[in-house]
mmCIF file of C-alpha atoms in Angstrom:
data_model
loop_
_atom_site.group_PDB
_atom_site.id
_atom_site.type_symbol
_atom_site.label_atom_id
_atom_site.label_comp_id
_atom_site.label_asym_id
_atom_site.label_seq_id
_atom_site.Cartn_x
_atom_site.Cartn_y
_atom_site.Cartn_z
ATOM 1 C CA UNK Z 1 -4.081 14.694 -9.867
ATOM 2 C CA UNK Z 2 -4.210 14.191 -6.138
ATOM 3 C CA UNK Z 3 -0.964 13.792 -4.328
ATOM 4 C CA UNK Z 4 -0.286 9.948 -3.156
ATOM 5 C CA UNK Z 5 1.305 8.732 -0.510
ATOM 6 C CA UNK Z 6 5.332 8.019 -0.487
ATOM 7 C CA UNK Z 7 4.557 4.658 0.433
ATOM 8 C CA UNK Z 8 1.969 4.078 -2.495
ATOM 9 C CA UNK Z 9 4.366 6.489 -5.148
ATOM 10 C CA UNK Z 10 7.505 4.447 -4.159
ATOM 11 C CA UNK Z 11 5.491 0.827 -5.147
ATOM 12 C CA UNK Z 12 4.037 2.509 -8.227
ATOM 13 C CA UNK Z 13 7.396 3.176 -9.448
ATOM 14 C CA UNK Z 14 8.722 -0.130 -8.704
ATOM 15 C CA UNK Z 15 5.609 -1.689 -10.242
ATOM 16 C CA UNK Z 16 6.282 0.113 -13.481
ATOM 17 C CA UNK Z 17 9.777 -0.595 -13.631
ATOM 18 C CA UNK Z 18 9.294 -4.370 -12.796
ATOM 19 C CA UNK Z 19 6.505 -4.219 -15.945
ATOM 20 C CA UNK Z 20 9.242 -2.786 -18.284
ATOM 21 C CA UNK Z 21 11.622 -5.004 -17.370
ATOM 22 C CA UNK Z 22 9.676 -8.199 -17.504
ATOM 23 C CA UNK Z 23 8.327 -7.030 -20.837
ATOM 24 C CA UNK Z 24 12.172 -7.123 -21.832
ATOM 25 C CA UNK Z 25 12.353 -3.789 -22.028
ATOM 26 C CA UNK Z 26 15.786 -1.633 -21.130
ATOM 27 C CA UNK Z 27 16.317 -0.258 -17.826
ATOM 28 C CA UNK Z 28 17.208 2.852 -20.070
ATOM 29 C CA UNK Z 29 13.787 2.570 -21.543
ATOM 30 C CA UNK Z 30 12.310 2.795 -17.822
ATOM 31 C CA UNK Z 31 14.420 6.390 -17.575
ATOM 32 C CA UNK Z 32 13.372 7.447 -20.960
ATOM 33 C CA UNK Z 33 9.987 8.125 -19.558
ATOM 34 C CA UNK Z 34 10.832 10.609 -16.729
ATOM 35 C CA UNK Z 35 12.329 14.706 -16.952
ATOM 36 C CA UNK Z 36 15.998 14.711 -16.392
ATOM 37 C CA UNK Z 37 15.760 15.720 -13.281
ATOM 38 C CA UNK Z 38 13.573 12.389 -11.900
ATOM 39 C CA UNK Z 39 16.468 10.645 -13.740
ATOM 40 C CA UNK Z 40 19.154 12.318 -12.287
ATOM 41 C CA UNK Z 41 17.715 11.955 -8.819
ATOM 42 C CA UNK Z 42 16.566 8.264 -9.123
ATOM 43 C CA UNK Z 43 18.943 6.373 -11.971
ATOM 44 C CA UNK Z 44 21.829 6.427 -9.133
ATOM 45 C CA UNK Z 45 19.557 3.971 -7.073
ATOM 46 C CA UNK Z 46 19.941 1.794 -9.795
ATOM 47 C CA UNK Z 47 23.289 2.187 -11.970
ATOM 48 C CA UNK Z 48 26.645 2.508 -10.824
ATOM 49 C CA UNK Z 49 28.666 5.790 -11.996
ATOM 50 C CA UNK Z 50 30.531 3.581 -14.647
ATOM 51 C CA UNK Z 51 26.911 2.471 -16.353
ATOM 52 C CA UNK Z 52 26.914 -0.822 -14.781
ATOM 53 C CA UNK Z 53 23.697 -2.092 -13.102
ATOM 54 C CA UNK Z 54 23.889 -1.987 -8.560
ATOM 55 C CA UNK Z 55 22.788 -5.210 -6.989
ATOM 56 C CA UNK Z 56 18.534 -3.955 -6.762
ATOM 57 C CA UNK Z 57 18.657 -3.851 -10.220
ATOM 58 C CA UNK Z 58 20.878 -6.699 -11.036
ATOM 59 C CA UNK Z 59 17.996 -8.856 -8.841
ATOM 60 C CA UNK Z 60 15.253 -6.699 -10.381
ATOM 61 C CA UNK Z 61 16.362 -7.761 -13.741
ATOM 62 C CA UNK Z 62 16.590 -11.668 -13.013
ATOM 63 C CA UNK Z 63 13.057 -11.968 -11.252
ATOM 64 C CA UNK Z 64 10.785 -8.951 -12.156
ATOM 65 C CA UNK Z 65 8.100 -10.929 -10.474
ATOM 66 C CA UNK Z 66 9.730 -11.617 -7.165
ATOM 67 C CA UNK Z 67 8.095 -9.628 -4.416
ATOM 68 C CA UNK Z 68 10.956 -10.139 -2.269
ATOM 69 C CA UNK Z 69 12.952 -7.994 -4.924
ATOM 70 C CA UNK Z 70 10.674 -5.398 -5.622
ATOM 71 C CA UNK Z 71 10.485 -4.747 -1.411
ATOM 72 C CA UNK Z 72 14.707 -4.381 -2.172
ATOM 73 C CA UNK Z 73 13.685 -1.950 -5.179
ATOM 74 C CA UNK Z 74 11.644 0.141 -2.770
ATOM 75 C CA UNK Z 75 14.139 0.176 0.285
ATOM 76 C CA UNK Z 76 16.843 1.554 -2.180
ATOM 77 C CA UNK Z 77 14.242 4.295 -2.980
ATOM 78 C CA UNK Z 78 12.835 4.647 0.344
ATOM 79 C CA UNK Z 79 16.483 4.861 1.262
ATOM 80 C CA UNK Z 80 17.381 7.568 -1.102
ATOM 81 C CA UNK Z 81 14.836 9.473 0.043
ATOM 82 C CA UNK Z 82 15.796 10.322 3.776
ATOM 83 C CA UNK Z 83 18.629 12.216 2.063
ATOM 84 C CA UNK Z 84 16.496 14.523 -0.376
ATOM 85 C CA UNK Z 85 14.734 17.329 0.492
ATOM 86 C CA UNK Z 86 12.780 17.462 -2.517
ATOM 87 C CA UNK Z 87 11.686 13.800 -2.168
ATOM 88 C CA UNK Z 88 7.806 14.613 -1.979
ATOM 89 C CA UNK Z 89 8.207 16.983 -5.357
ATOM 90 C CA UNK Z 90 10.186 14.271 -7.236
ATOM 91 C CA UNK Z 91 7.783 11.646 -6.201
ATOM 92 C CA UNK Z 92 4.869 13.662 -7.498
ATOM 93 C CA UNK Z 93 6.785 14.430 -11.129
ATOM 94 C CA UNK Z 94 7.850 10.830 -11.449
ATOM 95 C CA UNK Z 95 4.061 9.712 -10.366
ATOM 96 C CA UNK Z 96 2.347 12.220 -12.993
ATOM 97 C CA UNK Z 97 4.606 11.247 -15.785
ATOM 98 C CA UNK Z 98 3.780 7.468 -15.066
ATOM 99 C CA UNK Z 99 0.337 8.163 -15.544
ATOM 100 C CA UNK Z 100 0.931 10.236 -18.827
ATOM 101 C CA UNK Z 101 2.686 7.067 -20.039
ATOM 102 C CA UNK Z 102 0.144 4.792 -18.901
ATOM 103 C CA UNK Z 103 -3.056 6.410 -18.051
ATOM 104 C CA UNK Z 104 -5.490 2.941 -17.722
ATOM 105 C CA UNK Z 105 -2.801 2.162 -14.643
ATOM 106 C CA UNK Z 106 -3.878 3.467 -10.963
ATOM 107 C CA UNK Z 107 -0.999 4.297 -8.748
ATOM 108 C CA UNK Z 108 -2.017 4.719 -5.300
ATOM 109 C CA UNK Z 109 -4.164 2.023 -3.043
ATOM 110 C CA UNK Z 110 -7.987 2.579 -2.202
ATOM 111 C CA UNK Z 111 -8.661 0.726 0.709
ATOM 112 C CA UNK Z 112 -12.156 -0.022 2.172
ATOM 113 C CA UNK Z 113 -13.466 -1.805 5.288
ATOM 114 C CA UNK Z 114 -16.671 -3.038 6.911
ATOM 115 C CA UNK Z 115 -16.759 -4.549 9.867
ATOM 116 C CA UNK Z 116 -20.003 -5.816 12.196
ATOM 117 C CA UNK Z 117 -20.337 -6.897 15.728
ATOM 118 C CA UNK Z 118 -18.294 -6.030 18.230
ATOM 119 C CA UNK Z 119 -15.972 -6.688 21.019
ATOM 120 C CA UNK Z 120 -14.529 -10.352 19.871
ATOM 121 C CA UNK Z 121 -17.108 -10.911 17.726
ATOM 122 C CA UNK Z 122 -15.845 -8.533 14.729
ATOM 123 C CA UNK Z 123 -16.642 -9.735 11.690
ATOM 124 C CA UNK Z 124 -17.675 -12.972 12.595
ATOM 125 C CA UNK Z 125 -18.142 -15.548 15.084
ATOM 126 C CA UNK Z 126 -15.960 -16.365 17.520
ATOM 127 C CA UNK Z 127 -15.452 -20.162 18.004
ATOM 128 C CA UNK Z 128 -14.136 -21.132 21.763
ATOM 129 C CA UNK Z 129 -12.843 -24.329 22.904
#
């Protein structure tokens, strides 16, 4: 598998655990699927060091739908990041076990344009008043 971007890793993992837990699935079920060293790395995002659940997850938990609390989800992780060298390997081990779990899913965006014309014309025409 090709690398992905951080960007496009970060949402796939936030995607996945938003799935689990709106299929009323554990958050412990979400680290289940991951080596224990993804876990140890990315479980303090999300629990507290007495087991209880931080504030992303809390709001994670309530509305796995929300987009507004998946964007927290990634921050946290985006967050955590900056202070990991081995971000971009983690990423990659937590991304390739997601797809062993799930292969149908596709983490990563594919993103194609066309555009005609040109100058203020792209696309389209340009109505003026």
């Amino acid at each position: 598998m090709e690398p992905i971007t951080t960007t496009a890793a970060i949402s796939a993992i936030v995607t996945y655990l938003a799935k689990k837990l709106k299929d009323n699935d554990s958050v412990q079920s979400f680290f289940e699927d991951f080596t224990t060293a993804t876990v140890n790395w990315i479980k303090p995002i999300f629990i507290q060091d007495d087991g209880t659940p931080k504030d992303v997850l809390k709001d994670l938990q309530k509305k796995p739908d929300s987009i507004v609390k998946q964007d927290f989800a990634k921050s946290a992780i985006a967050s955590a990041l900056e202070d990991n060298v081995n971000a971009d390997a983690l990423l990659q081990e937590l991304i390739n076990q997601l797809q062993k779990n799930d292969p149908k899913a596709q983490y990563g965006n594919i993103i194609t344009q066309h555009h005609s014309g040109s100058g203020d014309n792209v696309g389209g025409d340009k109505t003026v008043n």
